[in-house]
Coordinates of C-alpha atoms in Angstrom, one line a residue:
X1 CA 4.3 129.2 30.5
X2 CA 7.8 128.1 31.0
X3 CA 8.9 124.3 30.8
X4 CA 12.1 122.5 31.5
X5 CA 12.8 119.0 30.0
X6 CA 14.3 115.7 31.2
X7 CA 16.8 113.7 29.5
X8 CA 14.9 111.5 27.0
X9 CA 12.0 113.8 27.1
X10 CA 10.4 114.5 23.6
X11 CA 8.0 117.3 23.6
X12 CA 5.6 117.4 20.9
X13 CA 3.9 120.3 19.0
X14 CA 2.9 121.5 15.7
X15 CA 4.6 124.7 15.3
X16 CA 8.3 125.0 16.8
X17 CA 9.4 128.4 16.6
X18 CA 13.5 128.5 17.4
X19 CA 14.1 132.3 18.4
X20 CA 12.6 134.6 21.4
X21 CA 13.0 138.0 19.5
X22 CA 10.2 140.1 17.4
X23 CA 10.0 137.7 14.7
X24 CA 10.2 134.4 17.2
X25 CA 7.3 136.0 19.4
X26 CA 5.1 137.3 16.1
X27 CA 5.8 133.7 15.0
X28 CA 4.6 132.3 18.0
X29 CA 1.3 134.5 18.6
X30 CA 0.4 134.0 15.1
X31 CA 0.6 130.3 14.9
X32 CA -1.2 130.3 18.1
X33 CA -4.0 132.1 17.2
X34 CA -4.6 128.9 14.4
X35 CA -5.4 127.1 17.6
X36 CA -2.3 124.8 16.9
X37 CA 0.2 124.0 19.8
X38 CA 3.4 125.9 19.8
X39 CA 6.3 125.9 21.3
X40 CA 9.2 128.6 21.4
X41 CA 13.1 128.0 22.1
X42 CA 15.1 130.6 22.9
X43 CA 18.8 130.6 23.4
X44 CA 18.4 133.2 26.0
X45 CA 15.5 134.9 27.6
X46 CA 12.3 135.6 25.8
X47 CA 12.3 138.9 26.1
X48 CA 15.9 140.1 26.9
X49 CA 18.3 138.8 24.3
X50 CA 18.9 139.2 21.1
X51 CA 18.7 142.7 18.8
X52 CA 16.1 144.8 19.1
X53 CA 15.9 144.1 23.1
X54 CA 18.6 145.9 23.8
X55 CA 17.6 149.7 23.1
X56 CA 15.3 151.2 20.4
X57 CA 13.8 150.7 17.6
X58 CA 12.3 152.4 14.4
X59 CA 9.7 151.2 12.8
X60 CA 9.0 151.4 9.3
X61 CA 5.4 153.0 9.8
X62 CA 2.9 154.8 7.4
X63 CA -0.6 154.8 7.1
X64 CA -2.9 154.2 4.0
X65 CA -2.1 156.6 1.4
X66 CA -0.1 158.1 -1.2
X67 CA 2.9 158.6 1.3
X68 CA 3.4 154.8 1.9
X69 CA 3.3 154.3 -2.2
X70 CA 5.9 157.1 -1.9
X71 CA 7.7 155.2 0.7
X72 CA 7.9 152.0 -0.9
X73 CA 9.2 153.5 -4.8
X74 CA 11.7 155.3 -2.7
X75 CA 13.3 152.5 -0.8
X76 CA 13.2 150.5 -4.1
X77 CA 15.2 152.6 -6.1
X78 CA 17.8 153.5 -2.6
X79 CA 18.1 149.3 -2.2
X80 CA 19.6 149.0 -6.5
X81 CA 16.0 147.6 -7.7
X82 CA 16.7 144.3 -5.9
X83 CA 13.4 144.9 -3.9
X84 CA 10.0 143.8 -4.8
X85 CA 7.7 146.5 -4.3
X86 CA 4.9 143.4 -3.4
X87 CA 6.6 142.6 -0.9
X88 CA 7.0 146.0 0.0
X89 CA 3.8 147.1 0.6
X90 CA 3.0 143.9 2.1
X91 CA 5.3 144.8 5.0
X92 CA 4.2 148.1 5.5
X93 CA 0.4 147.3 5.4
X94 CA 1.1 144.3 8.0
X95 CA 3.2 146.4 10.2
X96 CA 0.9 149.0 10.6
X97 CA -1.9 146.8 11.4
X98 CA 0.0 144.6 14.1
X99 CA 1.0 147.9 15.7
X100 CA -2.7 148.5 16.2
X101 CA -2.2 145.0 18.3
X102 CA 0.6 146.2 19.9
X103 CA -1.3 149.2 21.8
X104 CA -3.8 146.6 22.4
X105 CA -1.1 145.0 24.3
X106 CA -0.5 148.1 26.5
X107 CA 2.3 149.0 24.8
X108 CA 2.6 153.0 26.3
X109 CA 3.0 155.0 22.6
X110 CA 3.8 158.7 23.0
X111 CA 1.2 161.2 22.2
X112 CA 2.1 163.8 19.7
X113 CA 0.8 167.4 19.9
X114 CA -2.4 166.3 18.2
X115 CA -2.9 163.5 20.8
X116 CA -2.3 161.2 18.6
X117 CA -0.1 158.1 19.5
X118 CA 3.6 158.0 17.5
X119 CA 4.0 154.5 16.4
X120 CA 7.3 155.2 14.3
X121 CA 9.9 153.4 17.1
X122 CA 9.6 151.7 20.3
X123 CA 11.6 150.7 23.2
X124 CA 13.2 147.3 22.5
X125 CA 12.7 146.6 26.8
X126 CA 9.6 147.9 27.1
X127 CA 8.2 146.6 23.5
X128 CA 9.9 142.7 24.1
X129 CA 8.3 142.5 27.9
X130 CA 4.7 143.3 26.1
X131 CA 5.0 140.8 23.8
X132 CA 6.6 138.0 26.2
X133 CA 3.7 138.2 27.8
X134 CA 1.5 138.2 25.1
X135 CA 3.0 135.0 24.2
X136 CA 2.4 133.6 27.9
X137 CA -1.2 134.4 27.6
X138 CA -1.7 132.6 24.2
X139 CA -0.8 129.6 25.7
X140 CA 2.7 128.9 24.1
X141 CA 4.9 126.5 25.7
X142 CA 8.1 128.7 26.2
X143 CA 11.7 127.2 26.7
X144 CA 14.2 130.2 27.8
X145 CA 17.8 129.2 28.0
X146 CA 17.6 126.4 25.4
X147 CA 19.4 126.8 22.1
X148 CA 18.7 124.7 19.6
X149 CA 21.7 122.2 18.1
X150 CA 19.8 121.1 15.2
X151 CA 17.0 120.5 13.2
X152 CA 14.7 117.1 12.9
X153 CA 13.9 115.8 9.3
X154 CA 12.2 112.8 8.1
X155 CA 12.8 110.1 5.4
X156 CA 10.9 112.8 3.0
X157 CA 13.2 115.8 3.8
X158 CA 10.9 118.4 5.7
X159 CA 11.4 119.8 9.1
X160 CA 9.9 117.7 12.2
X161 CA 11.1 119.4 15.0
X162 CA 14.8 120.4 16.8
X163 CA 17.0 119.1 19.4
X164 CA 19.2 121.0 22.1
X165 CA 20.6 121.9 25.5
X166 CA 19.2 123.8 28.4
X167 CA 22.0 126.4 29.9
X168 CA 20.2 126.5 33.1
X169 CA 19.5 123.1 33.6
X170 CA 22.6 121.3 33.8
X171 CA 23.2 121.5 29.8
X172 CA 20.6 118.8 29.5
X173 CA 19.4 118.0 26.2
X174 CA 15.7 119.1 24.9
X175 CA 13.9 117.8 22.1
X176 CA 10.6 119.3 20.3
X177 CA 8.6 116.6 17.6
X178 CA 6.9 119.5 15.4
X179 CA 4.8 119.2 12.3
X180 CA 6.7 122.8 11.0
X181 CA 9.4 124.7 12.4
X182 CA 10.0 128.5 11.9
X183 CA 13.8 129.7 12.3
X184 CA 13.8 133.0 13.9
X185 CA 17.5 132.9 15.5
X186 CA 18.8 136.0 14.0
X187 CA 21.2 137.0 11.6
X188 CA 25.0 136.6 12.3
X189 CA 27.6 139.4 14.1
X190 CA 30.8 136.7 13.4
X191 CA 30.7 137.0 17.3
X192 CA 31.8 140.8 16.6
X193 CA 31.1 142.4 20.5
X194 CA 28.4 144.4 18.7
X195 CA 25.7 145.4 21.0
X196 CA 23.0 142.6 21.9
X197 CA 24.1 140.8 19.2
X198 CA 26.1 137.9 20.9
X199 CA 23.3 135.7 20.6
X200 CA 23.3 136.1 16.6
X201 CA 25.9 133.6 15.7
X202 CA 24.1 132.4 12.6
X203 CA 22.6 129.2 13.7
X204 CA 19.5 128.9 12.3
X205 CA 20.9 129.3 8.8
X206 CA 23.4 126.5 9.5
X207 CA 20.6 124.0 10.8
X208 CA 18.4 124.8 7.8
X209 CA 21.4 124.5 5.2
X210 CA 22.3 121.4 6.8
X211 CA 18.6 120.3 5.2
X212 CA 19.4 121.7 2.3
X213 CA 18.1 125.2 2.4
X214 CA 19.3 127.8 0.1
X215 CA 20.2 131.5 1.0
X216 CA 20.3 134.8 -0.8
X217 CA 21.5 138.4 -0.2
X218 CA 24.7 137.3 1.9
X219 CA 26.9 139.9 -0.1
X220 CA 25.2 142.2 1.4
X221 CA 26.3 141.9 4.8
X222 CA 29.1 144.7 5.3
X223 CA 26.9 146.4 7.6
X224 CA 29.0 148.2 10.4
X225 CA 28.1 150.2 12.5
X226 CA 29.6 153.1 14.4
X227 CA 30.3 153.2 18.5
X228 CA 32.8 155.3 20.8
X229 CA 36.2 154.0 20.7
X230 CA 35.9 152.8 24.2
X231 CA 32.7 151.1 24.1
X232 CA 30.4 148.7 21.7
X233 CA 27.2 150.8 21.8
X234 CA 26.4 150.5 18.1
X235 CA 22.7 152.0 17.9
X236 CA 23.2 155.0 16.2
X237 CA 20.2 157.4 17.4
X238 CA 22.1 160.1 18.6
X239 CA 23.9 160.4 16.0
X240 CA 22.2 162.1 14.2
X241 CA 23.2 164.9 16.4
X242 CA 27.1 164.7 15.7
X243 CA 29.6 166.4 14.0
X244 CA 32.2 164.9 13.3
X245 CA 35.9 165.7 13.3
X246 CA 39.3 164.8 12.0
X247 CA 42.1 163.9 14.5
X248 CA 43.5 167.6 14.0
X249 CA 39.8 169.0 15.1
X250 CA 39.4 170.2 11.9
X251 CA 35.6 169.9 11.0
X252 CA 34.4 167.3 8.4
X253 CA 32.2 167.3 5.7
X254 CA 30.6 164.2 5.4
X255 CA 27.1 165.7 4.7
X256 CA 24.0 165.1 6.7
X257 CA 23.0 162.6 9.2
X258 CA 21.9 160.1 6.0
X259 CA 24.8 160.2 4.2
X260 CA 27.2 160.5 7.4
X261 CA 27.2 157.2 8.5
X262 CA 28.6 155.8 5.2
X263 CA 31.1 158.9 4.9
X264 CA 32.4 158.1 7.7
X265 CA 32.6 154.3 7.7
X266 CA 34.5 155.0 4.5
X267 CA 37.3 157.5 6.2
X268 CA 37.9 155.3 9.2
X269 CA 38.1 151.8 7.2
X270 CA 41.0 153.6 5.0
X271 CA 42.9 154.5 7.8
X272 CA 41.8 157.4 9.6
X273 CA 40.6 158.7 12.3
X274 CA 37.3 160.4 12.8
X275 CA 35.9 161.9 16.4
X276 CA 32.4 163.1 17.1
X277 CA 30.6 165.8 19.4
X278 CA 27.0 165.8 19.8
X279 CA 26.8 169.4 19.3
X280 CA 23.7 169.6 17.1
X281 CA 21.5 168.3 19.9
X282 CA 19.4 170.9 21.4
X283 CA 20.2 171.7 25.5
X284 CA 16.5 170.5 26.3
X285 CA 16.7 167.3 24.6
X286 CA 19.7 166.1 26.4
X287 CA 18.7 164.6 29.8
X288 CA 15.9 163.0 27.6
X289 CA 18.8 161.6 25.0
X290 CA 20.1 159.9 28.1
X291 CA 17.5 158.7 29.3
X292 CA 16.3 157.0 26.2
X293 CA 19.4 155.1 25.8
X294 CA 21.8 155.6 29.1
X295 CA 23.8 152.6 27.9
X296 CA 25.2 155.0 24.5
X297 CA 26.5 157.2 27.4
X298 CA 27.7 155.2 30.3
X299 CA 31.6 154.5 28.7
X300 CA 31.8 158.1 27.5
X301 CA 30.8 159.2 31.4
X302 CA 33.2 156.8 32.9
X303 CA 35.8 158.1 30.6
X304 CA 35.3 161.8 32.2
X305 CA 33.9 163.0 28.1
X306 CA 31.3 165.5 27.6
X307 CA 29.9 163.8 24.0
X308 CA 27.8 167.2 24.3
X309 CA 31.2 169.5 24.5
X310 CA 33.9 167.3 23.8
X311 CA 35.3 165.3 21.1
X312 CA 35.7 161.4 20.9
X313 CA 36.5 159.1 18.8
X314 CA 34.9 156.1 16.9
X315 CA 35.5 153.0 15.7
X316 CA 33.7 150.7 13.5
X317 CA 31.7 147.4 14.9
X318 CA 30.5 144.8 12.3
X319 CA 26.9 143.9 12.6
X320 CA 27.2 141.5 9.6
X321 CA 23.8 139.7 8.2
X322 CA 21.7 141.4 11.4
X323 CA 21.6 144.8 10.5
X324 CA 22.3 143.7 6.6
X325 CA 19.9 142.1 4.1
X326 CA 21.6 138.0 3.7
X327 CA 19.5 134.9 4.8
X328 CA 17.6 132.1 4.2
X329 CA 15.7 132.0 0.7
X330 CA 12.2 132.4 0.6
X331 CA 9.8 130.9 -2.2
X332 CA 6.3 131.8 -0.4
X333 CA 4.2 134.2 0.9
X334 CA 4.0 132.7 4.3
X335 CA 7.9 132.8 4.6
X336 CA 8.8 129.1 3.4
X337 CA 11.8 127.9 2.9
X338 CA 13.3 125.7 -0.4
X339 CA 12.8 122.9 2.7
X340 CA 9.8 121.8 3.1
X341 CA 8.2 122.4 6.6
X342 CA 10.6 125.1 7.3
X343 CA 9.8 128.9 7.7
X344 CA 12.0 132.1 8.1
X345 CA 11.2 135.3 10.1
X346 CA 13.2 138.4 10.9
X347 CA 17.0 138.6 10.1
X348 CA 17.5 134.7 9.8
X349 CA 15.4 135.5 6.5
X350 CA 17.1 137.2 3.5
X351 CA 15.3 140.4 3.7
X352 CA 16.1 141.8 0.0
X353 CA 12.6 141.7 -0.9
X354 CA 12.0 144.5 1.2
X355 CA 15.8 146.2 1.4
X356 CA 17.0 145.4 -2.0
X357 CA 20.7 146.1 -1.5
X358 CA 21.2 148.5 1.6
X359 CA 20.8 147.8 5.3
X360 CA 17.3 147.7 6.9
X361 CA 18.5 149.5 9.4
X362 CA 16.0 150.0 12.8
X363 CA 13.2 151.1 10.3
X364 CA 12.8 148.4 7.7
X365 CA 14.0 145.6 10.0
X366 CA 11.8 146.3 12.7
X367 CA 9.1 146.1 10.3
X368 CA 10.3 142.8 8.5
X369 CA 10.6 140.9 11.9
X370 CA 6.9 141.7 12.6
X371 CA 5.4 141.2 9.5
X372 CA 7.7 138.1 8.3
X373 CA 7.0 136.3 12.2
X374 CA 3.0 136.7 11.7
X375 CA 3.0 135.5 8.0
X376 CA 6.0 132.6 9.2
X377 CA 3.9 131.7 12.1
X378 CA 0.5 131.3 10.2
X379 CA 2.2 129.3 7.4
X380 CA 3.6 127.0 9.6
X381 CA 0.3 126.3 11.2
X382 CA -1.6 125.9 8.2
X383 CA 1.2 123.3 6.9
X384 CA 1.2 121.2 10.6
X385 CA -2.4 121.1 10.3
X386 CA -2.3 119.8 6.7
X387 CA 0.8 117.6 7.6
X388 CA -1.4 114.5 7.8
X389 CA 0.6 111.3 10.0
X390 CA 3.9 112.3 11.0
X391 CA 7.0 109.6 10.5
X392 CA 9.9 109.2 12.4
X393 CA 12.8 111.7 12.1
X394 CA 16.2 111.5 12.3
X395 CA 18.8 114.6 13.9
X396 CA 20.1 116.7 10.7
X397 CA 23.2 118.3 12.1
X398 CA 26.7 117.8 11.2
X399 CA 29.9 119.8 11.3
X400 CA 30.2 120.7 15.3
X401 CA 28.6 117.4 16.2
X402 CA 29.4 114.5 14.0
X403 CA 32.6 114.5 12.9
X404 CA 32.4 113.5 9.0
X405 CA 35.9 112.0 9.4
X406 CA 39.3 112.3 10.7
X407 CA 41.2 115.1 12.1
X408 CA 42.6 117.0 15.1
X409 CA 40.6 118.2 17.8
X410 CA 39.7 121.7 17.3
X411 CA 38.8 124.6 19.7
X412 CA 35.9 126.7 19.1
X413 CA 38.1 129.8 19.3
X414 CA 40.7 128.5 16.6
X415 CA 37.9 128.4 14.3
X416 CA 36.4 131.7 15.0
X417 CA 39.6 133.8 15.3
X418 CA 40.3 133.4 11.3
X419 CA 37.4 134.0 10.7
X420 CA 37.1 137.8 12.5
X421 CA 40.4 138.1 11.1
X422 CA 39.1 137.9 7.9
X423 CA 35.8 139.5 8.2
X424 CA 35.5 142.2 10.8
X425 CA 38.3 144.8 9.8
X426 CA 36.5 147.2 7.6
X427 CA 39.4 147.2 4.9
X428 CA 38.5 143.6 4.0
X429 CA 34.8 143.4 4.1
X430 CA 33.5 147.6 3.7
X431 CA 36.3 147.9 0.9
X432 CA 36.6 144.3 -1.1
X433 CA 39.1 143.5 -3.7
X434 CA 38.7 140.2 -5.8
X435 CA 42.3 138.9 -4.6
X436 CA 41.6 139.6 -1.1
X437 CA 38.2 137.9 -1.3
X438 CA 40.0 134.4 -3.1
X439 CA 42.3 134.6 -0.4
X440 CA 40.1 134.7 2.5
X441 CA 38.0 132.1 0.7
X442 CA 40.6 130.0 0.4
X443 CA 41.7 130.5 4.2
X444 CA 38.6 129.5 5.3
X445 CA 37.9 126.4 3.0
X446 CA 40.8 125.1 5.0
X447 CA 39.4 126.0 8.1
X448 CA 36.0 124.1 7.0
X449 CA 38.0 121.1 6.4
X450 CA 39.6 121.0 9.9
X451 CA 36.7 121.5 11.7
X452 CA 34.6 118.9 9.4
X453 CA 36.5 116.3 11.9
X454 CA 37.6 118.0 14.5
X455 CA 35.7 120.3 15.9
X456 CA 33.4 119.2 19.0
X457 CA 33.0 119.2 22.2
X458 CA 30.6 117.9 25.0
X459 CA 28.0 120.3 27.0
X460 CA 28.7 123.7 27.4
X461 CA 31.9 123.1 24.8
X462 CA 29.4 121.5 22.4
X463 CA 27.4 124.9 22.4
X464 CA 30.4 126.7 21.1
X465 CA 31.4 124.5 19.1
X466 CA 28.2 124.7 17.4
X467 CA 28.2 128.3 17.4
X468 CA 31.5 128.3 15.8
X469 CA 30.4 126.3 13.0
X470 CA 27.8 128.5 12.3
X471 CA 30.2 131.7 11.8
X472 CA 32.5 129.7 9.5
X473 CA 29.5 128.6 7.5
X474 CA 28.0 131.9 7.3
X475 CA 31.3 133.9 6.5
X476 CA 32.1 131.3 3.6
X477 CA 28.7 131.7 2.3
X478 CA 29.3 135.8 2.7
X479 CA 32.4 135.4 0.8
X480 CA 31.4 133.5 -1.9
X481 CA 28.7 135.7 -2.9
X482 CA 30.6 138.8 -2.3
X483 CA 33.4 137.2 -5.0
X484 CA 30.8 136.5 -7.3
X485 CA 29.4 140.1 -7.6
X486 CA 31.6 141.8 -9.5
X487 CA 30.2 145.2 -8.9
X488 CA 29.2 148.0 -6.5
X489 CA 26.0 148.2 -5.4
X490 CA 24.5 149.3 -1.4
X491 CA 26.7 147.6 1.2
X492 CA 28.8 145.8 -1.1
X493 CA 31.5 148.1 -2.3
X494 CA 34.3 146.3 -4.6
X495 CA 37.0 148.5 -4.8
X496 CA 38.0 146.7 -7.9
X497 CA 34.8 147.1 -9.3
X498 CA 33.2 150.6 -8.5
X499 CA 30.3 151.1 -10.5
X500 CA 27.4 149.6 -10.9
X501 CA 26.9 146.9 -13.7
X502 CA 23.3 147.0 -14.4
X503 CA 23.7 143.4 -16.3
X504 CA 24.1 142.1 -12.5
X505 CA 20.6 142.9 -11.4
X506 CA 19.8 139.8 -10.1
X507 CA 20.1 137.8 -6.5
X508 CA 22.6 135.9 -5.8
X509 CA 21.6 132.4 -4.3
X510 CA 23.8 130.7 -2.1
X511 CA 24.1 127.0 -0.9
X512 CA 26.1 124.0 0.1
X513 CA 28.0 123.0 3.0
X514 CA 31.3 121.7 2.3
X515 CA 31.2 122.8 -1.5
X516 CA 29.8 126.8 -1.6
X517 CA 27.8 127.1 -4.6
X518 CA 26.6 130.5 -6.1
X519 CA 24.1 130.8 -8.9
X520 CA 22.3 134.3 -10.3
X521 CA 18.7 134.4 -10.1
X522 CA 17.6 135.7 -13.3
X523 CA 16.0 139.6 -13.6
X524 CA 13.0 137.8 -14.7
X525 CA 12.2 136.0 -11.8
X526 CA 13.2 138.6 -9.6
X527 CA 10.9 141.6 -11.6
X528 CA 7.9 139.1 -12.5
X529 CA 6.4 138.8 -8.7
X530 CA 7.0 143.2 -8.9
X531 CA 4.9 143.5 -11.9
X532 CA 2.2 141.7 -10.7
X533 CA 1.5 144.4 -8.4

């Protein structure tokens, strides 16, 4: 069902799940099936916004066997050993079984030439509608349109609930009394115009750090992804059927479609320019290719180019935490945070335990969001049930709604525009130097400290302002722990540093507000839970 609130209205529940994406709607079904009442915010539609609705998706999928072992030592040793192969196997094993739940859903897998059904990638639309549904029939209260401010904590410091407005209904405020909340907002763009992704500002992981939530893996976060010159189409299927070009015409060798991406990143962040053709796609795949994602095509059509015949060129589009590993720590197996009450699922989530240092990508994303929303949402039910009386809570936001003293107003755009100047050129975040990254830490410390008292706003404003806030909180928290590694390893390449330093095999944990701490996470405690297995 759908619901719409009054002003003063409290709804109550004992799982809120903030997020309508994969991981929000595995959250939700899974909590619902502990016969707990749930309710879901999204800050768009269930369904249409966000990630992984707005074209395909891979799916990290491999049946029982000595392939998925194989699967899971290989991605370990590709993410630099910051993995746990545990949790590895966890997410393949509960990915493949929710997938059976998927074509019990009706999802329409294609048949291969055995007749068997491919579950390796689905399409975002088709795959988000199915499960929007699913979470209709299961009885959750659904409120579309509704982003969440800020989190609800008691006297003892866990998670009661969030607070926030409803876009469609006059900005009116909405408030949810939970007994456990799972954060399933996404990761954070920096509001770069990547595709689908200007929804993932971040939020959740400012709410939860407001409680006192730690985060991990934020280094890792110089994800960018490649799109035609004149659009922001960053899904990268079809490249794997480019060549790619100087701006002479003279062919590159960048090597094949795995190691392309980063080759070519690498070229265009120092300077250059790189075109492609899709040349390598066979004739009788191509009115299929556009069919499957007519969106990659549409600026390239409008711009009278061929991409089958003729050359164009690229540009690169941050993705930042969504399609990297950084977000909120987690100390359990059901996806709990270091506050209590408060679970993680899909990109909001650090997912290094399954990507170690390298993107996720479609593959091991897709399959993270689906198995961390189903164990998120059955932890969160199992801790409201064993909640016992609930207390009263108290709103735990801050910077974007309370001012913590004076200062200037400030607009929501003067506080993101220094932060995409420091962030989303490619030769300040895909190639880091140490002075560059003291610099832009420094830059934005400032930035912190004006917006401490003067950022805010009323309605629509307050919504951006929020939003805001959460970009300068998450790029200060990627810059920290980006300065503190002092070596090369996946996405994070310090030019000033380029090998790897196999004394800094350990996490980096990230925390605090107006002071950014970073703090390793010893080998032992990252190996000990691996060994085990």
């Amino acid at each position: 069902m759908s619901a719409a609130t009054r002003p003063g209205d409290v709804l109550t529940a004992d799982v809120l799940v903030l997020g309508g994406g994969p991981a929000g709607a595995w959250a939700a079904l899974s909590a619902a099936a502990a016969d707990v009442r749930v309710v879901l915010a999204d800050k768009g539609w269930l369904g249409t916004s966000g990630a992984a609705a707005a074209g395909g998706n891979n799916l990290w999928f491999v049946p029982p066997g000595a392939e998925r072992e194989r699967s899971v030592q290989q991605r370990y040793e590709a993410g630099g050993r910051l993995s746990e192969p545990r949790w590895m196997r966890r997410v393949v094993a509960e990915t493949y079984d929710r997938l059976e739940d998927l074509a019990r859903f009706g999802y329409p897998f294609p048949l291969d030439e055995q007749g068997q059904e491919r579950r390796t990638s689905v399409q975002g639309p088709e795959y988000m509608r199915r499960m929007r549904r699913q979470v209709q029939r299961a009885g959750v209260t659904v409120l579309d349109h509704s982003p969440a401010l800020e989190l609800l904590t008691d006297d003892d410091g866990r998670a009661r609930g969030a607070a926030g407005l409803q876009r469609q209904n006059d900005m009116r405020p909405w408030q949810v009394a939970a007994g456990a909340v799972v954060v399933a907002t996404g990761g954070c763009a920096f509001l770069s115009g990547a595709y689908g992704l200007d929804v993932c500002t971040g939020d959740g992981q400012l709410m939860a750090a407001e409680l006192g939530a730690e985060l991990s893996g934020m280094e890792f976060s110089a994800a960018y992804a490649l799109a035609p010159a004149g659009g922001n189409h960053t899904k990268g299927l079809m490249l794997q059927f480019a060549s790619y070009y100087d701006a002479a015409g003279e062919l590159l060798d960048v090597g094949g479609p795995r190691q392309a991406r980063g080759a070519v990143a690498r070229l265009l962040a120092e300077g250059g320019q790189v075109f492609a053709r899709l040349d390598r796609m066979p004739a009788d795949l191509r009115d299929a290719a556009r069919t499957a994602q007519p969106n990659y095509f549409l600026p390239l059509d409008k711009a009278g180019i061929d991409p089958f015949t003729e050359r164009y060129p690229l540009r690169l589009v941050l993705e930042g935490t969504v399609r990297g590993t950084g977000g909120l720590r987690l100390v359990s197996d059901d996806c709990e945070t270091t506050v209590p009450g408060l679970f993680a699922a899909g990109d909001a989530a650090t997912r290094e335990l399954v990507t170690g240092a390298i993107s996720g990508g479609g593959s091991h994303n897709g399959a993270w969001a689906i198995s961390s929303g189903t164990w998120a949402g059955a932890g969160a039910a199992r801790h409201a049930l064993a909640g016992g009386r609930r207390g009263t809570s108290h709103p735990g936001g801050t910077i974007g709604l309370r001012a913590s003293g004076p200062g200037s107003p400030l607009a929501p755009r003067d506080v993101v525009r220094p932060v995409q100047e420091n962030l989303l050129p490619p030769e300040r975040t895909l190639l880091r130097t140490g002075p560059a990254l003291a610099a832009s830490i420094d830059a934005l410390d400032a930035v912190w400290e004006r917006a401490r008292g003067g950022l805010s706003g009323s309605g629509r404003e307050q919504l951006r302002a929020r939003e805001a806030a959460a970009v300068l909180a998450n790029a200060r928290w990627v810059q920290g722990a980006s300065f503190a590694r002092t070596e090369t390893r996946g996405l994070h390449q310090r030019v000033d540093h380029p090998g790897r330093d196999e004394a800094q095999l350990r996490r980096l944990i990230v925390s605090g507000l107006d002071d950014v701490v970073v703090r390793p996470e010893p080998v032992a405690a990252l190996l000990s839970v691996g060994a085990a297995s």
